[in-house]
Coordinates of C-alpha atoms in Angstrom, one line a residue:
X1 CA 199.9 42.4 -94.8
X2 CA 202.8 42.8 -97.3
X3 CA 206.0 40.7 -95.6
X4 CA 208.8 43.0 -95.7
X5 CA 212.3 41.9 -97.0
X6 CA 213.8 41.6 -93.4
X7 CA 210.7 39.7 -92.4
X8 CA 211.0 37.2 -94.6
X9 CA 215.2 37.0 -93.8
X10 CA 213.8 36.3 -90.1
X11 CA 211.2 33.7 -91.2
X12 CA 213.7 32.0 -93.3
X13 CA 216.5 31.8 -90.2
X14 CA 213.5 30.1 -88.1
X15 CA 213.2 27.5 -90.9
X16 CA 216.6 26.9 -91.1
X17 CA 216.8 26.0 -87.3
X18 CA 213.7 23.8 -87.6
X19 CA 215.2 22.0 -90.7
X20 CA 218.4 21.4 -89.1
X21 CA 216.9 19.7 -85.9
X22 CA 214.7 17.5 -88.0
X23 CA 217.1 16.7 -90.5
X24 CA 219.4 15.4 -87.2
X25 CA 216.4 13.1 -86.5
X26 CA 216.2 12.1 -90.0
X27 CA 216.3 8.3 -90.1
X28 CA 218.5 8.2 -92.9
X29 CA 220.9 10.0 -95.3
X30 CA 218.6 9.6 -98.2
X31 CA 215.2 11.0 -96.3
X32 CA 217.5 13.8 -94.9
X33 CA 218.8 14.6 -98.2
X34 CA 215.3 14.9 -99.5
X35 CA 213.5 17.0 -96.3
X36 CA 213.8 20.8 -95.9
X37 CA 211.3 23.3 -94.4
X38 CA 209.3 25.7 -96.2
X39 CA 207.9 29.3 -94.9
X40 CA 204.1 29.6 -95.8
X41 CA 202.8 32.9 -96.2
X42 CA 199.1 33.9 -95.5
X43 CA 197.7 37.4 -95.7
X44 CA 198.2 38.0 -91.8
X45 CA 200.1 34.6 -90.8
X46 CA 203.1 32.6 -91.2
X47 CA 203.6 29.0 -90.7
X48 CA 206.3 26.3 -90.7
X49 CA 205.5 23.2 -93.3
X50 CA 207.9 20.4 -94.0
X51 CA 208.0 19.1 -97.4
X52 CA 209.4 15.9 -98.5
X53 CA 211.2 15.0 -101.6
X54 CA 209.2 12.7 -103.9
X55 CA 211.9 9.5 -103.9
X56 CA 211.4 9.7 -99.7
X57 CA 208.1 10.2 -99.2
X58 CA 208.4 6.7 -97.7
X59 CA 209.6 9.6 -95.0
X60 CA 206.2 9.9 -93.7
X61 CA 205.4 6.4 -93.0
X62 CA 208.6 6.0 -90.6
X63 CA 207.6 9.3 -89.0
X64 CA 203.7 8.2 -88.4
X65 CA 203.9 4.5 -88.7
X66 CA 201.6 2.3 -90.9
X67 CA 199.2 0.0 -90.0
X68 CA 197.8 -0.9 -86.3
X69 CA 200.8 1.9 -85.4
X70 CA 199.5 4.8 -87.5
X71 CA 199.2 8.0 -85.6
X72 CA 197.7 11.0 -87.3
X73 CA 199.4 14.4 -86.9
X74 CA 197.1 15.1 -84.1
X75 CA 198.5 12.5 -82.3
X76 CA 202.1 12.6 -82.5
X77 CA 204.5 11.5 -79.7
X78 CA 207.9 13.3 -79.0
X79 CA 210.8 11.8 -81.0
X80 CA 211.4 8.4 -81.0
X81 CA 215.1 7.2 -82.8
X82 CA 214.8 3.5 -82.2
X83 CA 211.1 2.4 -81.9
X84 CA 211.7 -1.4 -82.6
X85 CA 210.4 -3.7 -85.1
X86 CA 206.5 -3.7 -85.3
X87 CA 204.5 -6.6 -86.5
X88 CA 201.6 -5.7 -89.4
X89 CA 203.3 -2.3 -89.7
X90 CA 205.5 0.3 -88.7
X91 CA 206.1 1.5 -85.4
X92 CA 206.1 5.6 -85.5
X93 CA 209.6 7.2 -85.3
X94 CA 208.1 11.0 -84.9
X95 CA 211.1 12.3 -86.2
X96 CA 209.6 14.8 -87.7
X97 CA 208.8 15.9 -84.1
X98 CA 210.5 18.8 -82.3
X99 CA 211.0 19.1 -78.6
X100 CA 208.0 21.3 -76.7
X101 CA 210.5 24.3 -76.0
X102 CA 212.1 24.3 -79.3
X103 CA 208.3 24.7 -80.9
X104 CA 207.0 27.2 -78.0
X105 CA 210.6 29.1 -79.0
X106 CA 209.9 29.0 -82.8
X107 CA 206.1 29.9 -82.5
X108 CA 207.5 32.9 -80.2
X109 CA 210.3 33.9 -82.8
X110 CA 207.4 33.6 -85.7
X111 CA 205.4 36.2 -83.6
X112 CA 207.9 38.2 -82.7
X113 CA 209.0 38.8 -86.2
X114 CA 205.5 39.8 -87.2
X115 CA 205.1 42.2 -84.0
X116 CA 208.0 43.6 -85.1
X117 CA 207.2 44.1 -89.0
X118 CA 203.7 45.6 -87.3
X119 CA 205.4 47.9 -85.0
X120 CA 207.7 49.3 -87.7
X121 CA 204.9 49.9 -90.0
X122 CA 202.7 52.1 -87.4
X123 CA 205.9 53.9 -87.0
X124 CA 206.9 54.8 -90.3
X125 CA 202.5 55.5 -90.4
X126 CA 203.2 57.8 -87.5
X127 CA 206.2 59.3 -89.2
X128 CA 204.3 60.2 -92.3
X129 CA 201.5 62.3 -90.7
X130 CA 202.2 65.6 -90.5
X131 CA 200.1 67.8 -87.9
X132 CA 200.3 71.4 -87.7
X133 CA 199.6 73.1 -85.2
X134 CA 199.0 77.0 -85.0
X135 CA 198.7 79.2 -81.8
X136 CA 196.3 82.3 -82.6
X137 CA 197.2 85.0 -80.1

């Protein structure tokens, strides 16, 4: 599928509103600085990634902890803005973590969008066919 200008505009507004709630949870000026949210295209899908700068990459260990604390992706916990002081390692902050409804409402938006793009492009398909029809008497 070809993403259409106004597709892409949508995508984009969704990462914005992701971007902004995690850079609120960022756990510092410099890692927020350094975090924004990039729109992946595939052929027939769209995802959300965040990337980090490369002078806070340190980002990621505050967000899944080090050590006897490390939690893989697949195991995150909602956010977490003071997580005290862990011993051997860092206690996970997740603040790369959004709240259930605000991911169920951008995975909805993200689908949306691409119904949409699909439903205008079966329409304009619809709107190029020409049929004619004759009446023999």
């Amino acid at each position: 599928m070809k993403w259409t200008a106004e597709t892409k505009k949508k995508f984009n507004m969704i990462a914005r509103v992701y971007e902004n709630k995690i850079k609120a949870q960022a756990p510092g000026n410099n890692i927020k600085g350094g975090t924004s949210v990039v729109v992946e295209y595939d052929r027939d899908s769209v995802s959300l990634a965040v990337v980090l700068a490369d002078n806070v990459f340190y980002g990621i260990f505050l967000d899944q902890g080090t050590g006897p604390y490390y939690k893989a992706n697949e195991e995150r916990g909602p956010f977490n803005p003071r997580p005290g002081k862990g011993t051997d390692g860092i206690i996970p902050r997740f603040w790369m973590s959004l709240s259930e409804a605000l991911e169920q409402r951008t995975q909805d938006e993200l689908n949306q969008a691409i119904l949409d793009q699909r439903a205008e492009e079966a329409e304009k398909e619809f709107d190029d066919t020409v049929v004619e029809i004759t009446l023999e008497i």
